[in-house]
Amino acid sequence: MVLIKEENIIIEDIKEDDLPDVVEIEKEAFSDPWTIDMFYSELFNPISLFWGVKDISGRLIGYISFWRVVDEAHVLNLAVHQSFRRKGIGSKILLTSIDYCKREGIKTVLLEVRRSNKAAQELYEKYGFNVIVVRPRYYKNPVEDALVMALEL
Ligand SMILES: CC(C)(COP(=O)(O)OP(=O)(O)OC[C@H]1O[C@@H](n2cnc3c(N)ncnc32)[C@H](O)[C@@H]1OP(=O)(O)O)[C@@H](O)C(=O)NCCC(=O)NCCS
């Protein structure tokens, strides 16, 4: 499914062929990255939405995955390739997801973010997410608190 097609980017479903590129971005973006098997299983998970952003040449530059659980969406992964950050790509994919959730009647979007990850927190706050609870020592490698952020639609 194609979500967005513009002059410079396209947002569409991630396919199996895209997974090596997903993992490359993931490894660079996170200290406790998901493996290719974890992403692969999302392709067959009926509650999972998994979308990639590609540039005009077809190169994968970012992705998001989230689960839809009744009237809630849970964001699992969101990352943009390091060379393409601060160009609005993260915003584009997040806003595309929020629009989809609104259309689908989802009431709340939830996610976890490391306490030290100020860039992601700024992104989420910019689009209306608030911290609702802290999960102490939620992350490993390194151990760190998670801030649970929510957006009411
Ligand atoms: C978080 C991330 C997805 C943002 O993607 P991006 O394409 O750079 O984001 P955008 O260009 O759309 O930025 C939108 C807003 O986010 C905030 N933001 C993004 N990067 C930031 C940074 N390094 N420092 C502070 N604020 C930042 C700003 O408010 C920015 O708005 P502005 O450019 O008008 O100031 C990207 O930094 C990334 O992939 N990080 C590693 C993976 C990660 O942390 N994912 C989130 C896990 S919860």
Short mmCIF file of C-alpha atoms and ligand atoms in Angstrom, two decimals:
data_model
loop_
_atom_site.label_atom_id
_atom_site.label_comp_id
_atom_site.label_asym_id
_atom_site.label_seq_id
_atom_site.Cartn_x
_atom_site.Cartn_y
_atom_site.Cartn_z
CA MET A 1 0.00 0.00 0.00
CA VAL A 2 1.29 3.48 -0.90
CA LEU A 3 0.47 6.01 1.83
CA ILE A 4 2.15 9.11 0.40
CA LYS A 5 3.68 9.81 -3.01
CA GLU A 6 5.26 13.21 -3.43
CA GLU A 7 7.88 14.75 -5.70
CA ASN A 8 10.79 13.65 -3.51
CA ILE A 9 9.56 10.83 -1.28
CA ILE A 10 7.22 7.91 -1.13
CA ILE A 11 5.85 6.20 2.00
CA GLU A 12 4.77 2.63 1.44
CA ASP A 13 4.57 -0.77 3.11
CA ILE A 14 7.91 -2.36 3.98
CA LYS A 15 8.52 -5.56 2.03
CA GLU A 16 10.87 -8.44 2.75
CA ASP A 17 13.46 -7.03 0.30
CA ASP A 18 13.63 -3.81 2.33
CA LEU A 19 14.60 -5.53 5.59
CA PRO A 20 18.41 -5.40 5.17
CA ASP A 21 18.16 -1.63 4.70
CA VAL A 22 15.81 -1.35 7.70
CA VAL A 23 18.33 -3.23 9.85
CA GLU A 24 21.19 -1.04 8.65
CA ILE A 25 19.35 2.11 9.74
CA GLU A 26 18.20 0.42 12.97
CA LYS A 27 21.74 -0.60 13.98
CA GLU A 28 23.04 2.89 13.52
CA ALA A 29 20.07 4.46 15.32
CA PHE A 30 19.75 2.31 18.46
CA SER A 31 22.10 0.76 21.04
CA ASP A 32 19.75 -2.24 21.44
CA PRO A 33 18.62 -2.72 17.82
CA TRP A 34 15.94 -5.08 16.62
CA THR A 35 17.22 -8.02 14.57
CA ILE A 36 16.13 -8.86 11.05
CA ASP A 37 14.05 -11.75 12.45
CA MET A 38 12.13 -9.40 14.72
CA PHE A 39 11.32 -7.13 11.78
CA TYR A 40 10.52 -10.12 9.56
CA SER A 41 7.86 -11.35 11.98
CA GLU A 42 6.18 -7.93 11.84
CA LEU A 43 5.53 -8.48 8.11
CA PHE A 44 3.14 -11.28 9.07
CA ASN A 45 1.68 -9.82 12.25
CA PRO A 46 -1.95 -8.94 11.53
CA ILE A 47 -1.97 -6.03 14.02
CA SER A 48 1.27 -4.53 12.68
CA LEU A 49 1.65 -1.56 10.35
CA PHE A 50 5.18 -1.24 8.96
CA TRP A 51 5.97 1.55 6.54
CA GLY A 52 9.15 2.83 4.89
CA VAL A 53 10.10 6.23 3.49
CA LYS A 54 12.06 6.08 0.25
CA ASP A 55 13.73 8.89 -1.65
CA ILE A 56 13.35 9.53 -5.36
CA SER A 57 16.00 6.90 -6.19
CA GLY A 58 14.16 4.23 -4.18
CA ARG A 59 16.63 4.28 -1.30
CA LEU A 60 15.13 3.56 2.12
CA ILE A 61 15.71 6.55 4.41
CA GLY A 62 13.40 5.83 7.32
CA TYR A 63 10.66 3.62 8.69
CA ILE A 64 7.98 3.29 11.33
CA SER A 65 6.26 0.27 12.75
CA PHE A 66 3.31 0.25 15.08
CA TRP A 67 0.66 -2.07 16.38
CA ARG A 68 -3.00 -1.37 16.24
CA VAL A 69 -4.76 -2.75 19.32
CA VAL A 70 -8.50 -1.96 19.30
CA ASP A 71 -8.60 1.87 19.55
CA GLU A 72 -4.95 2.32 20.47
CA ALA A 73 -1.80 2.49 18.35
CA HIS A 74 1.57 1.53 19.87
CA VAL A 75 4.64 2.79 18.05
CA LEU A 76 7.40 0.15 18.12
CA ASN A 77 10.11 1.66 15.95
CA LEU A 78 10.72 4.97 14.24
CA ALA A 79 14.07 5.91 12.73
CA VAL A 80 15.51 8.07 10.00
CA HIS A 81 18.88 7.41 8.34
CA GLN A 82 21.51 9.60 9.97
CA SER A 83 22.32 11.48 6.74
CA PHE A 84 18.67 12.44 6.25
CA ARG A 85 17.84 13.76 9.73
CA ARG A 86 16.57 17.28 10.45
CA LYS A 87 14.97 17.44 7.03
CA GLY A 88 11.40 16.78 8.14
CA ILE A 89 11.37 13.05 7.31
CA GLY A 90 10.62 11.95 10.89
CA SER A 91 7.79 14.48 11.02
CA LYS A 92 6.41 13.29 7.71
CA ILE A 93 6.25 9.66 8.72
CA LEU A 94 4.87 10.45 12.17
CA LEU A 95 2.18 12.75 10.80
CA THR A 96 1.27 10.18 8.12
CA SER A 97 0.81 7.64 10.90
CA ILE A 98 -1.26 10.04 13.02
CA ASP A 99 -3.50 10.84 10.03
CA TYR A 100 -3.97 7.12 9.38
CA CYS A 101 -4.86 6.54 13.03
CA LYS A 102 -7.42 9.37 12.96
CA ARG A 103 -9.02 7.95 9.81
CA GLU A 104 -9.17 4.51 11.43
CA GLY A 105 -10.90 5.82 14.56
CA ILE A 106 -7.93 5.20 16.84
CA LYS A 107 -8.21 7.28 20.01
CA THR A 108 -4.71 7.14 21.53
CA VAL A 109 -1.18 6.78 20.12
CA LEU A 110 1.36 5.48 22.65
CA LEU A 111 5.11 5.01 22.57
CA GLU A 112 8.17 4.61 24.76
CA VAL A 113 11.30 6.67 24.49
CA ARG A 114 14.60 6.60 26.37
CA ARG A 115 14.90 9.34 28.96
CA SER A 116 18.14 10.52 27.29
CA ASN A 117 16.67 10.64 23.77
CA LYS A 118 15.91 14.35 23.66
CA ALA A 119 15.70 14.50 19.83
CA ALA A 120 12.84 11.99 19.74
CA GLN A 121 11.11 13.60 22.74
CA GLU A 122 11.25 16.99 20.98
CA LEU A 123 9.76 15.43 17.86
CA TYR A 124 6.89 13.82 19.76
CA GLU A 125 6.21 16.94 21.85
CA LYS A 126 6.11 19.04 18.69
CA TYR A 127 3.16 16.96 17.50
CA GLY A 128 1.27 16.96 20.79
CA PHE A 129 2.50 13.91 22.70
CA ASN A 130 2.78 14.20 26.50
CA VAL A 131 4.63 12.06 29.01
CA ILE A 132 2.04 10.02 30.93
CA VAL A 133 4.20 7.68 32.99
CA VAL A 134 7.81 6.63 33.52
CA ARG A 135 8.84 2.97 33.35
CA PRO A 136 11.98 2.67 35.49
CA ARG A 137 14.87 0.68 33.98
CA TYR A 138 12.72 -0.40 31.06
CA TYR A 139 15.55 -0.47 28.50
CA LYS A 140 18.67 -2.60 28.40
CA ASN A 141 22.09 -1.89 26.89
CA PRO A 142 22.34 0.53 28.57
CA VAL A 143 19.72 0.21 31.30
CA GLU A 144 17.59 3.34 31.24
CA ASP A 145 14.11 4.59 32.14
CA ALA A 146 11.44 4.81 29.47
CA LEU A 147 9.13 7.77 29.21
CA VAL A 148 5.74 6.62 28.00
CA MET A 149 4.28 9.31 25.78
CA ALA A 150 0.71 9.52 24.53
CA LEU A 151 -1.23 11.52 21.99
CA GLU A 152 -5.02 11.69 22.33
CA LEU A 153 -6.65 11.99 18.91
C1 LIG B 1 14.04 11.07 16.25
C2 LIG B 1 14.21 11.05 14.73
C3 LIG B 1 13.29 9.98 14.13
C4 LIG B 1 13.79 12.43 14.16
O1 LIG B 1 13.80 12.35 12.75
P1 LIG B 1 14.08 13.64 11.84
O2 LIG B 1 13.75 13.30 10.44
O3 LIG B 1 15.46 14.15 12.10
O4 LIG B 1 13.02 14.67 12.44
P2 LIG B 1 12.49 16.04 11.80
O5 LIG B 1 13.51 16.61 10.86
O6 LIG B 1 11.13 15.79 11.23
O7 LIG B 1 12.41 16.96 13.09
C5 LIG B 1 11.15 17.35 13.64
C6 LIG B 1 11.36 17.97 15.00
O8 LIG B 1 11.91 17.02 15.91
C7 LIG B 1 12.78 17.69 16.82
N1 LIG B 1 14.14 17.19 16.62
C8 LIG B 1 14.58 16.31 15.68
N2 LIG B 1 15.90 16.06 15.85
C9 LIG B 1 16.29 16.79 16.92
C10 LIG B 1 17.53 16.95 17.59
N3 LIG B 1 18.65 16.31 17.19
N4 LIG B 1 17.57 17.75 18.67
C11 LIG B 1 16.47 18.39 19.10
N5 LIG B 1 15.25 18.30 18.50
C12 LIG B 1 15.17 17.50 17.43
C13 LIG B 1 12.69 19.16 16.49
O9 LIG B 1 11.60 19.70 17.24
C14 LIG B 1 12.34 19.11 15.00
O10 LIG B 1 11.71 20.27 14.56
P3 LIG B 1 12.61 21.46 13.93
O11 LIG B 1 13.50 20.82 12.90
O12 LIG B 1 11.59 22.40 13.40
O13 LIG B 1 13.40 22.01 15.08
C15 LIG B 1 15.70 10.80 14.32
O14 LIG B 1 16.52 11.67 15.07
C16 LIG B 1 16.17 9.38 14.56
O15 LIG B 1 16.01 8.51 13.71
N6 LIG B 1 16.77 9.13 15.75
C17 LIG B 1 17.30 7.80 16.08
C18 LIG B 1 16.18 6.82 16.31
C19 LIG B 1 15.23 7.26 17.41
O16 LIG B 1 15.61 7.82 18.42
N7 LIG B 1 13.92 6.99 17.19
C20 LIG B 1 12.89 7.29 18.15
C21 LIG B 1 12.80 6.20 19.13
S1 LIG B 1 11.53 6.47 20.35
#
